[in-house]
mmCIF file of C-alpha atoms in Angstrom:
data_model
loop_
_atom_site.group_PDB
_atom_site.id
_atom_site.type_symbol
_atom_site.label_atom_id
_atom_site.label_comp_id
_atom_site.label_asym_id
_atom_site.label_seq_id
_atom_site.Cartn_x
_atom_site.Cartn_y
_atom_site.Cartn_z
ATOM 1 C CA UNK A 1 0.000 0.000 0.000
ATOM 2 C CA UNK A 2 1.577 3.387 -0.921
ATOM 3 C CA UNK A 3 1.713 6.425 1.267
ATOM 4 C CA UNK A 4 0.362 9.857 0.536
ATOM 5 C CA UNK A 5 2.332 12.804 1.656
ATOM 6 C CA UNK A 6 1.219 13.704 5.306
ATOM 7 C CA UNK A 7 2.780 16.414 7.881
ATOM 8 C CA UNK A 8 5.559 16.519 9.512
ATOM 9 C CA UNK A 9 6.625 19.141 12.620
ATOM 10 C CA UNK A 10 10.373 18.459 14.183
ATOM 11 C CA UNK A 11 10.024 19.710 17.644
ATOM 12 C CA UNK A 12 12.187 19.710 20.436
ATOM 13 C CA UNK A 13 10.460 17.176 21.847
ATOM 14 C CA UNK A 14 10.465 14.698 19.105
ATOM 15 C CA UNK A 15 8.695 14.264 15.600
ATOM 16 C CA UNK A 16 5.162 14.843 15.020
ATOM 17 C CA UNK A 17 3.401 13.534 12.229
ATOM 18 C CA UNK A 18 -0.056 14.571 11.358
ATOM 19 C CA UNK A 19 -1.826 12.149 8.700
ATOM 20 C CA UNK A 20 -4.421 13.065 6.231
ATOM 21 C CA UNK A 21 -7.730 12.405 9.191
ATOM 22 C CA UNK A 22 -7.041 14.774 11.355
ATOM 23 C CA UNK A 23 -4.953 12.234 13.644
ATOM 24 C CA UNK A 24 -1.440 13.483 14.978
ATOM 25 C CA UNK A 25 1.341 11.069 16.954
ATOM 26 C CA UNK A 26 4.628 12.405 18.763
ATOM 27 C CA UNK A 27 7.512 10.314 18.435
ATOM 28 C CA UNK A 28 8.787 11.262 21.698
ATOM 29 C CA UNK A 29 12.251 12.452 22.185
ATOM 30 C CA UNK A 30 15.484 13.911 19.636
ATOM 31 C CA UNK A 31 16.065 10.937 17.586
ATOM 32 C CA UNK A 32 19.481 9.149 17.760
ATOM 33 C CA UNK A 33 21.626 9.485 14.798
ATOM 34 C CA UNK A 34 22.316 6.520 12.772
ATOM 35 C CA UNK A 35 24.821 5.804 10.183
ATOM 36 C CA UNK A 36 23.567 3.714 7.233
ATOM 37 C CA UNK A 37 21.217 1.655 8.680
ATOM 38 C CA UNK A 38 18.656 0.661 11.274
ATOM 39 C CA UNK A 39 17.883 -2.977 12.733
ATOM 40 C CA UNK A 40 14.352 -3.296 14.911
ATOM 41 C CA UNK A 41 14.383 -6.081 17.558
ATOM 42 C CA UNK A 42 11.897 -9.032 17.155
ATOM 43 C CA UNK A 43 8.022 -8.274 17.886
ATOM 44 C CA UNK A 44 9.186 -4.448 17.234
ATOM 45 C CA UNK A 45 7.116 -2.449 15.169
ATOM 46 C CA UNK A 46 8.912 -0.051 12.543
ATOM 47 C CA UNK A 47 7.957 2.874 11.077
ATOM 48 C CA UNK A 48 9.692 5.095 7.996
ATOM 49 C CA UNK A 49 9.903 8.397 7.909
ATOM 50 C CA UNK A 50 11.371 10.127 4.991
ATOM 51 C CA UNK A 51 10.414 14.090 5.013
ATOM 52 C CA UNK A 52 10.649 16.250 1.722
ATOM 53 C CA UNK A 53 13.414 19.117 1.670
ATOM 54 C CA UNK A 54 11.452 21.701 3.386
ATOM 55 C CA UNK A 55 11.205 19.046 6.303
ATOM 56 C CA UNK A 56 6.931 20.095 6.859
ATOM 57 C CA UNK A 57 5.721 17.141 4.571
ATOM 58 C CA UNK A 58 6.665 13.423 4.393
ATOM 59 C CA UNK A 59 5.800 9.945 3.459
ATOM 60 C CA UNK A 60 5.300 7.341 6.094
ATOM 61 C CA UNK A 61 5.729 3.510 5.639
ATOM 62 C CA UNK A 62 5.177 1.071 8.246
ATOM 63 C CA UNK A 63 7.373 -2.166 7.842
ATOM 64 C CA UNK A 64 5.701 -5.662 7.957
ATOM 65 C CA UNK A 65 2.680 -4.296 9.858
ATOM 66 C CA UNK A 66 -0.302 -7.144 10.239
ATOM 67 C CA UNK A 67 -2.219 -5.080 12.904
ATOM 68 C CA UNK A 68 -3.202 -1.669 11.068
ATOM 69 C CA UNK A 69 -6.518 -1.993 9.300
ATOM 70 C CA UNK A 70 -6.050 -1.114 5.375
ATOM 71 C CA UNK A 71 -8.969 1.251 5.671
ATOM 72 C CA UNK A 72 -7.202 2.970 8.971
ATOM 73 C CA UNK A 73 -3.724 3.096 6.545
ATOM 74 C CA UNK A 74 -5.829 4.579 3.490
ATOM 75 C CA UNK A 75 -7.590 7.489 5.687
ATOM 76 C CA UNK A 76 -4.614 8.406 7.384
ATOM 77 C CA UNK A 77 -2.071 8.340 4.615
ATOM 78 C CA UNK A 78 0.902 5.682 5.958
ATOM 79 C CA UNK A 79 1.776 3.084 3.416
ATOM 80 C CA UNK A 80 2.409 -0.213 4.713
ATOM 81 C CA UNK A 81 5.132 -3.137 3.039
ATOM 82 C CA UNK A 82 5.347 -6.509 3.695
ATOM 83 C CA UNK A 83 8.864 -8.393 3.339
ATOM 84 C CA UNK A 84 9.806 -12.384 3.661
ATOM 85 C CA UNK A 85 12.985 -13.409 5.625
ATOM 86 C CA UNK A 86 15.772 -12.831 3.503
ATOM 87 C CA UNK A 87 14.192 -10.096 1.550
ATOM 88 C CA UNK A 88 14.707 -6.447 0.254
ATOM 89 C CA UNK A 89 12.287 -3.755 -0.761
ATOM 90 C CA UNK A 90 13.302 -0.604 -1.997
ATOM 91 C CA UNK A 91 10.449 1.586 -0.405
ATOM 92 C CA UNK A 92 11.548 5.174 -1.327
ATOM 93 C CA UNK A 93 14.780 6.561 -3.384
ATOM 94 C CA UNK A 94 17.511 5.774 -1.489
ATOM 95 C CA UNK A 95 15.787 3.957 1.802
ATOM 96 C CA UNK A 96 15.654 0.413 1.811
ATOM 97 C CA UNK A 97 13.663 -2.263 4.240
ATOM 98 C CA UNK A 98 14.574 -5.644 4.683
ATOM 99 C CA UNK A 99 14.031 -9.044 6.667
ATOM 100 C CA UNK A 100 16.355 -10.911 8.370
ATOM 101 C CA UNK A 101 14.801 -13.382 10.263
ATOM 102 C CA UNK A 102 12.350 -11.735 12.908
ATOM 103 C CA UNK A 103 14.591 -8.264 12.646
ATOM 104 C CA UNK A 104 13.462 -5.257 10.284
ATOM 105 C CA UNK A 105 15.922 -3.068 8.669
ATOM 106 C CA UNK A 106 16.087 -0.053 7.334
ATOM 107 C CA UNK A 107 18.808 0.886 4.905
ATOM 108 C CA UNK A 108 18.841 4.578 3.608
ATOM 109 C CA UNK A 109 20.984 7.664 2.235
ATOM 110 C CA UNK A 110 19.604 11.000 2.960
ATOM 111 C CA UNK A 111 21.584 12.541 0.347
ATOM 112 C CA UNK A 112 19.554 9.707 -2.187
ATOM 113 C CA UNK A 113 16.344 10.266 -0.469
ATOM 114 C CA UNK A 114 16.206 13.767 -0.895
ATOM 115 C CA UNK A 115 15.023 14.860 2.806
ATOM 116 C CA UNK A 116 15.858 13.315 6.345
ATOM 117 C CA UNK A 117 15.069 9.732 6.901
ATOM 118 C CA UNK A 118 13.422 8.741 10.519
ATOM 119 C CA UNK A 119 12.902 5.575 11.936
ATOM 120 C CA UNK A 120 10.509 4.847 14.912
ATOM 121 C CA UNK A 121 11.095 1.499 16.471
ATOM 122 C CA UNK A 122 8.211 0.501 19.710
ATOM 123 C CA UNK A 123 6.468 -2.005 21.261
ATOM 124 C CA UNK A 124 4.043 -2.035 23.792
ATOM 125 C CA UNK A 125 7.108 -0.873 26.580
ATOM 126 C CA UNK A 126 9.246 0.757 24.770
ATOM 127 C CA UNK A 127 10.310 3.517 21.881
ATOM 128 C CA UNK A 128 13.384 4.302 20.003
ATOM 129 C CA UNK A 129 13.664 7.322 17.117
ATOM 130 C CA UNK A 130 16.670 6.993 15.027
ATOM 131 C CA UNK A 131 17.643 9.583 11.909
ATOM 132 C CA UNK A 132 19.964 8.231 9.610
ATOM 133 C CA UNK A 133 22.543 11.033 9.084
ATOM 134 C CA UNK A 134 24.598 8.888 6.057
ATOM 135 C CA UNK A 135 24.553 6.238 3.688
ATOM 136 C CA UNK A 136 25.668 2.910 4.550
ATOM 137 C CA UNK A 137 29.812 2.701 3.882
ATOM 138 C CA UNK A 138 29.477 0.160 1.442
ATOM 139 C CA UNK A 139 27.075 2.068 -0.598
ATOM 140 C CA UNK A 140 23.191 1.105 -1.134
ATOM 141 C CA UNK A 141 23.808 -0.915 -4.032
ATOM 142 C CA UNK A 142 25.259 -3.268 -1.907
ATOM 143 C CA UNK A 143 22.009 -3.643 0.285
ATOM 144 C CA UNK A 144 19.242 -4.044 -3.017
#
């Protein structure tokens, strides 16, 4: 399911993100920096974040996601991508999800994407916001 630009407010506080309904969610706190790429725990859900230059507007994908309704994903906006163990989807220019066994990861190049790339990782206890500041050292090519 594709997203649909929605906004985006960087606060000191953390990221807010309003989608198309009304709706708005704060990603609590300043989001650690990440170089290259970003690996969820198992049973963690992740969410992409890739915001457009002027850094008010974004697209939001959430990564194997079984929970959200499709109807809940299409009025709010967030695009949603499924990916098998051992798998690779290129959701965006320049940001990259995969599988590796019960782990997401994120792969991404700002400089590709064309805006700042945020990852929200949370479970029921517990919430982690990463930005990845650079490409991965080996390049994305070596990630598709």
């Amino acid at each position: 399911m594709p997203p649909t630009s929605i906004g985006v407010d960087l606060r000191e506080e953390g990221v807010v993100v309003e989608y198309l309904d009304g709706r708005t969610t704060l990603y609590r706190g300043v989001p650690e920096s990440a170089e290259g790429s970003v690996t969820a725990g198992p049973g963690k859900e992740t969410h992409v974040l890739v915001t457009d230059p002027t850094e008010t507007e974004g697209v939001m994908t959430y990564v194997n996601d079984y929970k959200t309704d499709d109807e809940i994903l299409e009025e709010s906006g967030v695009g949603r991508v499924i990916v098998e163990d051992g798998d690779r989807d290129e959701v965006f220019p320049g940001v990259i999800v995969g599988r590796d066994g019960q782990r997401n990861e994120v792969v991404a190049d700002p400089e590709v994407a064309g805006g700042r790339v945020f990852v929200f990782v949370e479970d029921g206890w517990t919430e982690g916001s990463y930005e990845i500041v650079e490409g991965p050292e080996d390049g994305l090519d070596a990630h598709r």
